[in-house]
Amino acid sequence: MTTKVITIPSTPFAGQKPGTSGLRKKVSVFSQPRYLENFVQAIFDTLSGQEGQTLVLGGDGRYYNDVAIQTILRMAAAAGFGRVLVGRGGILSTPAASAVIRKWRAFGGIILSASHNPGGPDGDFGIKYNLGNGGPANEGFTDAVYLRTQSIDAYRTVETPDVDLGRIDEVNIGDMCVSIIDPVADYAELLESLFDFDRIAALLARPDFRMRFDAMHAVTGPYAHAILEGRLGAPAGTVVNGTPLPDFGDGHPDPNPVYAADLVAALADAGSGLSFGAASDGDGDRNMIVGRDFVVSPSDSLAVLAANHALIPAYAAGLAGVARSMPTSCALDRVAEALGMACYETPTGWKYFGTLLDAGKATLCGEESAGTGSNHVREKDGLWAVLYWLNILAVRGELAEDVVRDHWRRFGRNVYSRHDYEGIATAAGDRLMAELRDRLPRLPGSECAGLRIKAADDFAYTDPVDGSRSERQGVRIMLDDGSRVVFRLSGTGTEGATLRVYLERYVADPDRHEVPTQEALAPLVRLAETVAQIASITGRQTPDVIS
Ligand code: VG1
Ligand code: CO
């Protein structure tokens, strides 16, 4: 059965430029006629050789997911794909989509998500394309898509009723088969192959160990229910907020101490009886790890995972190397040095880890923004990180806070924090960065807020595998004692600009490891303010989110 392809004339929209992780805009922008269609057509026009191939399609279930999926199914049929694997209900977490692409050797995938950004009619929507390796398309591809959106004059689709995505099934749109798959099964099977599920199950069965996983009303709910409470036998109720809602229950599905304050408070309350807490974000690729009255810094978490790799079945034979994004703390570098492993430093965003993972240069990767992952997929993976932690705790017989404190004793502590100034005027953000960049040549050797600056630059990266170059990836200010302040503008926001200030200071002395983070970093905060003139340029005295 063939269905007639129809060509609908269109004209370009300005600003369809993918950021750190795909194109993210307000729902009101995405739902304009032809907006989504133009972008999807630009992706398909940038591809070649997709005829008869398989596309993976799914999203985090946010508002507009259902509408967008039907549009993309029609356009995929018009573009000549042979098959689309779509998660039941249109659901696929970002790491699960990556796992499905890899397992079924798909040509690529489209993931609908704005990650941790709020959802609902007034919230955000997003879309990104992943390649056949399961990872986000590289900058070369996203630049080409953007270029195409600027000259697009039509999109192609077919006329067909909506596909019922509510049950596992196979239906045809013209010659293209739509396979509606269980969104959890392939992913759960993959995780089970990496970790010691028996030991984790034994830990979860102990009466003195109680865990809470907060799915934040976002996509990990069904995954966490199936894996933690299903396969691993954790008591019912371990997973909270486990039903994905289109507006995330009006919440902000960003697992940090501000937006996951309930979880942090529960773990700080001795009366709760909880010993371990975890959370994930809108699309399931981020993780938060919480001990008793102890929030594990994501940078520390990455370093702990690397240092304990020998305890995990999948990584016991050794890690090829590790990688972190530039603003992520250097705690990982200390582990790599001690264990004699290569450590790579990439720009912000998971797409830069893909070549290192594909080339077998890195096994574990991570970012300060609560994303960690490995070569099992090509995305960061929230539940993977949680299971990795549980596996460590099960083998070591310790709690998360003890594991981290022990890590600090062994490697020293990289005290770390990120300060976000959200929703500042775009012009103010641009001016702040431009003035900082202008000042760069004069900073080395100078003194600022009582601290001597050793070096300062704008981070640039040459991919060691494919030689591609990425410039202007963040201003770094380095001090003599290894402390750093990094400035960059977010590439995932949809309103104004968000300034991120990353602060790091190394503390070797074990007697000073318990110093409160913000207190230890106060001199660097003063330096950041002075050198970047944050208050006078942005009008903000304090950050909106401290993580
Ligand atoms: C942020 C994080 C970055 C992460 C990106 C996507 O980007 O800082 O580390 O890779 O979000 O994560 P930015 O440009 O806003 O700083 V997710 O979970 O939103 O896909
Ligand atoms: Co995310």
XYZ file of C-alpha atoms and ligand atoms in Angstrom:
568
model
C 0.000 0.000 0.000
C 1.508 3.335 -0.937
C 0.308 6.622 0.372
C 0.695 9.730 -1.696
C 3.401 12.105 -0.502
C 2.158 15.661 -0.400
C 4.405 18.702 -0.499
C 3.294 21.668 1.568
C 4.885 25.033 0.807
C 6.592 26.710 3.752
C 8.874 29.607 4.585
C 11.781 29.697 7.061
C 11.502 30.621 10.734
C 14.351 32.546 12.311
C 16.263 31.026 15.196
C 15.930 27.278 14.578
C 19.481 26.807 15.788
C 20.085 23.757 17.974
C 21.823 24.560 21.273
C 23.729 22.354 23.735
C 21.188 19.575 23.231
C 18.863 20.063 20.285
C 16.315 22.773 19.520
C 14.427 23.951 22.618
C 11.683 26.545 22.515
C 8.440 27.389 24.260
C 5.480 25.166 23.364
C 3.810 28.287 21.951
C 6.688 28.604 19.469
C 6.764 24.917 18.513
C 3.016 24.727 18.052
C 2.923 27.435 15.369
C 1.876 25.934 12.057
C 4.889 24.591 10.086
C 7.440 25.286 12.886
C 8.061 21.673 13.898
C 7.561 20.492 10.311
C 10.250 22.839 9.002
C 12.776 21.622 11.524
C 12.009 17.937 10.969
C 12.217 18.417 7.201
C 15.574 20.158 7.657
C 16.807 17.082 9.573
C 15.557 14.717 6.879
C 17.043 16.905 4.125
C 20.410 16.813 5.891
C 20.390 12.997 6.054
C 21.151 10.802 3.129
C 20.503 7.110 2.627
C 17.506 6.808 4.966
C 15.295 5.096 2.381
C 13.998 1.836 3.818
C 15.925 2.338 7.077
C 14.738 2.333 10.693
C 14.121 5.475 12.746
C 13.634 5.455 16.536
C 11.119 7.945 17.898
C 10.048 8.863 21.416
C 10.107 11.532 24.043
C 9.823 12.424 27.689
C 6.023 12.624 27.568
C 5.799 16.345 28.040
C 2.960 18.459 26.705
C 2.892 18.444 22.860
C 4.833 15.132 22.716
C 1.731 13.327 21.435
C 0.981 15.862 18.693
C 4.597 16.099 17.540
C 4.989 12.308 17.334
C 2.060 11.981 14.904
C 3.477 14.776 12.738
C 6.912 13.144 12.662
C 5.481 9.694 11.845
C 3.770 11.129 8.760
C 6.895 12.986 7.693
C 9.092 9.909 8.253
C 6.808 7.976 5.905
C 7.122 10.747 3.317
C 10.920 10.738 3.763
C 11.042 7.056 2.823
C 11.931 5.419 6.142
C 11.063 1.726 6.134
C 10.255 1.407 9.818
C 9.824 3.566 12.896
C 10.290 2.125 16.371
C 8.197 4.268 18.683
C 7.825 3.840 22.422
C 4.335 2.967 23.649
C 2.504 6.175 24.497
C 5.235 8.041 22.648
C 7.524 7.492 25.639
C 11.249 6.851 25.475
C 13.712 8.259 27.974
C 16.794 9.742 26.336
C 19.107 6.873 27.414
C 16.459 4.305 26.457
C 16.187 5.857 22.982
C 19.944 5.566 22.663
C 19.814 1.912 23.765
C 17.036 1.121 21.271
C 18.902 2.797 18.371
C 21.995 0.726 19.149
C 20.276 -2.580 19.808
C 18.187 -2.515 16.630
C 20.935 -0.896 14.537
C 18.630 1.914 13.554
C 19.656 4.602 11.119
C 19.055 7.239 13.793
C 16.486 8.605 16.166
C 14.437 11.653 17.032
C 14.068 12.440 20.729
C 11.424 14.880 21.872
C 12.482 16.520 25.096
C 13.428 19.740 26.783
C 15.004 17.690 29.568
C 14.752 19.418 32.951
C 12.929 22.497 31.656
C 9.309 22.853 32.854
C 6.572 21.460 30.609
C 2.907 22.200 29.979
C 1.259 24.636 27.542
C 3.369 27.498 28.910
C 6.491 25.377 29.278
C 9.203 24.202 26.937
C 9.416 21.650 24.161
C 12.455 20.283 22.372
C 13.660 18.013 19.613
C 16.998 16.525 18.690
C 18.401 14.045 16.229
C 20.635 11.138 17.264
C 22.879 9.255 14.888
C 23.159 5.519 14.325
C 25.678 5.217 17.184
C 22.832 6.276 19.507
C 24.403 9.628 20.340
C 23.414 13.238 19.702
C 24.402 14.467 16.267
C 27.639 16.408 16.205
C 28.013 20.132 15.606
C 28.714 19.618 11.901
C 25.304 17.988 11.508
C 23.362 20.447 13.666
C 24.980 23.390 11.844
C 23.888 21.862 8.535
C 20.328 21.419 9.846
C 20.254 25.053 10.945
C 21.501 26.190 7.542
C 18.774 24.142 5.885
C 16.052 25.695 8.080
C 17.029 29.089 6.714
C 16.255 28.224 3.113
C 13.465 25.684 3.493
C 10.544 26.225 1.111
C 8.400 23.120 1.629
C 7.947 20.042 3.755
C 6.722 16.594 2.792
C 4.129 14.544 4.576
C 1.378 12.018 3.936
C -2.313 12.134 4.719
C -3.194 9.461 7.229
C -5.124 9.259 10.498
C -3.250 9.355 13.826
C -1.664 6.067 14.862
C -2.935 4.640 18.164
C 0.259 4.455 20.244
C -1.454 3.063 23.336
C -0.510 -0.596 22.876
C 2.327 -2.744 21.525
C 1.444 -3.199 17.872
C 2.582 -2.873 14.291
C 0.705 -0.698 11.831
C 1.559 0.656 8.409
C 1.630 4.167 7.072
C 1.940 3.535 3.357
C 5.025 1.348 2.947
C 6.445 2.314 6.335
C 5.877 0.062 9.336
C 5.303 1.690 12.715
C 6.370 -0.696 15.500
C 5.074 0.369 18.876
C 7.516 -1.074 21.384
C 7.723 -1.455 25.157
C 9.744 1.643 26.117
C 11.408 -0.101 29.076
C 12.307 -3.653 27.983
C 15.434 -3.142 25.849
C 16.839 -0.624 28.280
C 16.183 -2.738 31.388
C 17.814 -5.734 29.721
C 20.901 -3.646 28.931
C 21.251 -2.363 32.504
C 20.840 -5.869 33.856
C 23.813 -6.949 31.748
C 26.067 -4.314 33.350
C 25.452 -4.604 37.084
C 25.246 -7.272 39.765
C 21.474 -7.343 40.119
C 21.565 -10.129 42.730
C 23.731 -8.107 45.082
C 21.713 -4.953 44.520
C 18.512 -6.898 45.205
C 20.026 -8.226 48.428
C 20.920 -4.680 49.490
C 17.410 -3.422 48.737
C 15.975 -6.293 50.776
C 17.929 -5.377 53.900
C 15.685 -3.987 56.643
C 18.315 -1.383 57.553
C 18.585 -0.013 54.003
C 15.762 2.093 52.658
C 15.863 3.909 49.382
C 13.711 6.567 47.767
C 13.787 7.325 44.041
C 12.056 10.540 42.996
C 11.022 10.401 39.340
C 9.785 14.024 39.567
C 6.595 13.152 37.585
C 8.842 12.730 34.565
C 9.873 9.981 32.196
C 11.886 7.730 34.542
C 8.781 6.713 36.499
C 7.956 3.614 34.413
C 11.630 2.686 34.145
C 12.259 3.007 37.873
C 9.089 1.105 38.769
C 10.044 -1.737 36.418
C 13.718 -1.934 37.346
C 13.890 -0.977 41.038
C 10.562 -2.305 42.285
C 10.107 -4.946 39.578
C 13.368 -6.674 38.702
C 15.242 -5.685 41.878
C 12.364 -6.211 44.290
C 12.558 -2.897 46.159
C 9.438 -2.359 48.275
C 6.471 -0.696 46.549
C 6.631 2.996 47.321
C 10.391 3.186 46.784
C 9.658 5.149 43.615
C 7.779 8.389 44.266
C 6.216 10.756 41.719
C 6.471 7.831 39.321
C 3.744 8.620 36.802
C 4.899 10.827 33.922
C 2.672 13.881 33.566
C 2.637 16.259 30.583
C 3.357 19.199 32.896
C 5.495 17.249 35.413
C 2.928 18.044 38.088
C 3.664 21.722 37.520
C 7.188 21.038 38.733
C 10.648 21.657 37.446
C 12.072 18.174 36.784
C 15.654 19.168 37.476
C 17.255 16.964 40.127
C 19.200 19.481 42.184
C 18.921 20.664 45.804
C 16.522 23.457 44.784
C 14.027 21.550 42.644
C 14.374 18.217 44.453
C 14.239 19.867 47.864
C 11.667 17.325 49.174
C 14.026 14.438 48.579
C 16.933 16.248 50.201
C 14.765 17.131 53.210
C 13.532 13.544 53.573
C 17.106 12.244 53.625
C 18.094 14.911 56.148
C 15.292 13.801 58.482
C 16.611 10.957 60.610
C 13.006 10.010 61.399
C 12.347 9.110 57.753
C 14.452 5.963 58.079
C 15.836 6.552 54.595
C 19.442 5.664 53.844
C 19.797 6.506 50.162
C 18.020 8.860 47.803
C 18.140 9.431 44.079
C 16.281 11.391 41.421
C 16.289 11.884 37.693
C 15.277 14.652 35.323
C 12.573 15.182 32.704
C 14.078 12.873 30.082
C 15.910 10.477 32.392
C 19.502 11.286 31.515
C 20.483 13.161 34.684
C 20.833 11.821 38.198
C 21.030 13.098 41.706
C 22.532 11.018 44.495
C 21.661 11.830 48.090
C 23.033 10.293 51.267
C 21.713 10.858 54.767
C 21.850 14.625 55.161
C 24.404 14.624 52.371
C 23.964 15.673 48.743
C 26.645 14.161 46.543
C 28.098 16.741 44.188
C 27.734 15.463 40.602
C 31.429 16.033 39.956
C 32.298 13.956 43.028
C 29.838 11.308 41.926
C 31.616 10.948 38.592
C 34.975 10.614 40.346
C 33.574 8.029 42.794
C 32.131 5.936 39.944
C 35.495 5.966 38.181
C 37.455 5.125 41.344
C 35.169 2.161 42.131
C 34.878 0.695 38.650
C 36.523 -2.549 39.704
C 33.425 -3.385 41.792
C 31.100 -3.347 38.780
C 30.833 -6.412 36.527
C 30.789 -4.409 33.276
C 33.810 -2.290 34.174
C 35.835 -4.649 36.373
C 38.280 -5.412 33.585
C 39.295 -1.756 33.496
C 38.336 1.558 31.941
C 39.862 2.603 28.631
C 39.836 6.182 29.876
C 37.500 8.772 31.318
C 36.186 12.130 30.122
C 34.549 15.171 31.634
C 33.200 18.439 30.295
C 35.462 21.423 30.924
C 33.430 23.064 33.738
C 33.149 19.726 35.599
C 35.479 19.577 38.597
C 38.939 18.072 38.339
C 38.105 15.393 40.927
C 37.939 12.941 38.010
C 41.428 13.932 36.845
C 42.848 12.975 40.251
C 41.327 9.514 40.015
C 42.558 9.092 36.454
C 46.054 10.102 37.459
C 46.141 7.776 40.455
C 44.797 4.866 38.422
C 46.940 5.590 35.370
C 44.045 6.307 32.982
C 43.668 8.863 30.231
C 41.343 11.754 31.114
C 39.782 13.931 28.394
C 38.354 17.426 28.804
C 35.582 18.323 26.338
C 33.185 21.248 25.847
C 29.804 21.162 27.613
C 27.218 18.801 26.102
C 27.073 15.050 25.641
C 27.636 15.225 21.886
C 31.357 15.782 22.467
C 31.796 12.425 24.223
C 30.516 10.423 21.257
C 33.763 10.193 19.304
C 35.747 9.252 22.428
C 33.272 6.486 23.290
C 33.085 5.213 19.709
C 36.874 5.157 19.383
C 37.253 3.248 22.643
C 39.252 6.075 24.216
C 36.857 6.639 27.120
C 34.576 4.262 29.005
C 33.028 6.630 31.573
C 32.028 10.242 30.930
C 30.334 12.913 32.962
C 29.317 16.491 33.494
C 28.894 18.695 36.537
C 25.239 19.144 35.567
C 24.323 15.755 37.046
C 24.981 13.686 33.953
C 27.107 10.569 33.947
C 27.217 7.654 31.573
C 29.351 5.035 29.897
C 29.936 3.278 26.622
C 26.753 1.184 27.134
C 24.801 3.941 25.315
C 25.726 7.295 23.802
C 23.758 9.523 26.172
C 24.103 10.266 29.826
C 21.981 7.908 31.849
C 20.214 8.686 35.124
C 19.121 5.214 36.244
C 22.433 3.737 35.135
C 24.179 6.059 37.603
C 21.752 5.117 40.369
C 22.320 1.385 39.785
C 26.088 1.967 39.642
C 25.891 3.621 43.072
C 23.707 0.840 44.459
C 26.168 -1.743 43.150
C 29.036 0.087 44.889
C 27.092 0.337 48.161
C 26.088 -3.326 47.953
C 29.686 -4.479 47.538
C 31.278 -2.051 49.990
C 28.556 -2.363 52.606
C 28.738 1.376 53.238
C 26.412 4.311 52.776
C 26.884 6.943 50.070
C 28.162 9.633 52.443
C 30.836 7.269 53.804
C 31.936 6.349 50.296
C 32.341 10.034 49.372
C 34.182 10.938 52.587
C 36.520 8.015 52.043
C 37.041 9.211 48.471
C 38.044 12.672 49.747
C 40.533 11.136 52.187
C 42.119 9.236 49.366
C 42.145 11.850 46.614
C 41.535 15.168 48.385
C 38.341 17.175 47.894
C 37.551 19.378 44.930
C 35.061 21.696 46.583
C 32.675 22.675 43.826
C 29.552 24.676 43.095
C 27.682 26.165 40.160
C 25.850 29.475 40.446
C 23.151 30.135 37.855
C 21.697 33.534 37.034
C 18.574 32.598 35.096
C 16.490 34.649 32.701
C 18.794 37.654 32.490
C 18.471 39.906 29.449
C 20.157 38.372 26.402
C 22.008 41.599 25.717
C 23.322 41.690 29.296
C 24.578 38.118 29.068
C 26.284 38.783 25.761
C 27.841 41.984 27.060
C 29.166 40.290 30.196
C 30.850 37.561 28.169
C 32.194 40.012 25.569
C 33.736 42.255 28.214
C 35.244 39.237 29.969
C 36.768 38.058 26.717
C 38.176 41.544 26.084
C 39.775 41.520 29.514
C 41.350 38.077 29.089
C 44.803 39.136 27.821
C 45.319 41.408 30.843
C 44.252 38.887 33.517
C 47.210 36.482 33.810
C 49.574 37.734 36.509
C 47.071 40.272 37.827
C 45.433 40.342 41.226
C 41.689 40.386 41.623
C 39.657 40.422 44.857
C 42.890 39.559 46.675
C 43.640 36.483 44.559
C 46.430 36.146 42.019
C 45.343 34.950 38.587
C 47.741 32.512 37.004
C 46.111 31.966 33.646
C 42.903 32.855 31.815
C 41.522 31.780 28.454
C 38.452 30.992 26.392
C 38.242 27.201 26.189
C 38.672 25.727 22.719
C 38.668 22.032 21.867
C 40.041 19.938 19.087
C 38.396 16.526 18.992
C 41.251 13.991 19.237
C 39.365 11.529 17.041
C 37.920 13.510 14.148
C 39.954 16.700 14.474
C 36.884 18.960 14.571
C 37.375 22.252 16.353
C 34.983 24.000 18.787
C 35.790 27.471 20.018
C 34.452 29.951 22.605
C 33.302 27.198 24.954
C 33.683 29.132 28.211
C 35.994 31.612 29.903
C 38.324 30.010 32.448
C 40.206 31.823 35.169
C 42.829 29.724 36.894
C 44.651 30.508 40.158
C 48.037 29.354 41.433
C 46.568 26.804 43.850
C 44.522 25.020 41.181
C 41.293 26.888 41.967
C 39.159 27.852 38.973
C 36.245 30.051 38.019
C 34.514 29.352 34.705
C 31.899 31.493 32.976
C 29.595 30.474 30.154
C 26.100 31.116 28.887
C 23.628 28.254 28.874
C 22.710 26.764 25.522
C 19.501 25.062 26.654
C 17.300 27.894 27.927
C 14.339 29.358 26.079
C 13.948 32.744 27.718
C 16.636 35.425 27.817
C 20.044 34.181 28.877
C 21.310 32.099 31.777
C 24.779 32.846 33.079
C 26.550 29.883 34.648
C 29.452 30.522 37.006
C 31.376 27.388 37.968
C 33.556 27.561 41.092
C 36.157 25.039 42.175
C 38.809 24.851 44.856
C 40.996 21.916 45.808
C 41.294 21.070 49.507
C 43.880 18.415 50.311
C 43.845 18.648 54.119
C 41.401 16.036 55.515
C 40.723 18.237 58.555
C 39.127 20.789 56.234
C 37.019 18.458 54.090
C 33.825 19.146 56.033
C 33.975 22.891 55.426
C 30.619 24.112 54.050
C 30.906 24.376 50.281
C 29.748 27.979 49.876
C 31.997 29.126 52.707
C 35.025 27.483 51.124
C 34.216 29.089 47.781
C 33.409 32.597 49.064
C 36.755 34.120 47.952
C 36.174 32.761 44.446
C 32.638 34.160 44.407
C 34.115 37.586 45.155
C 36.632 37.138 42.372
C 33.885 36.132 39.939
C 31.834 39.185 40.830
C 34.781 41.551 40.463
C 36.197 40.143 37.277
C 32.866 39.781 35.461
C 30.908 42.687 37.014
C 27.902 40.398 37.404
C 25.816 42.703 39.580
C 26.290 45.854 37.557
C 25.783 44.201 34.165
C 22.931 41.820 35.009
C 21.342 43.731 37.867
C 21.417 40.548 39.970
C 22.978 40.456 43.417
C 22.656 36.711 43.962
C 22.260 33.602 41.812
C 18.828 31.982 41.317
C 20.065 28.431 41.656
C 23.082 27.170 43.534
C 23.932 23.556 42.877
C 23.080 22.026 30.264
C 24.231 21.441 31.042
C 25.033 20.498 30.177
C 24.104 19.417 29.602
C 22.950 20.066 28.884
C 21.930 19.061 28.400
O 23.573 22.776 29.177
O 25.059 22.467 31.550
O 26.070 19.935 30.952
O 24.801 18.589 28.728
O 22.271 20.974 29.760
O 21.459 18.290 29.448
P 23.676 24.370 29.207
O 24.148 24.762 27.835
O 22.327 24.890 29.574
O 24.676 24.696 30.278
V 19.863 17.757 29.415
O 19.634 16.709 30.709
O 19.133 19.222 29.409
O 19.695 17.052 27.919
Co 18.030 15.651 30.596
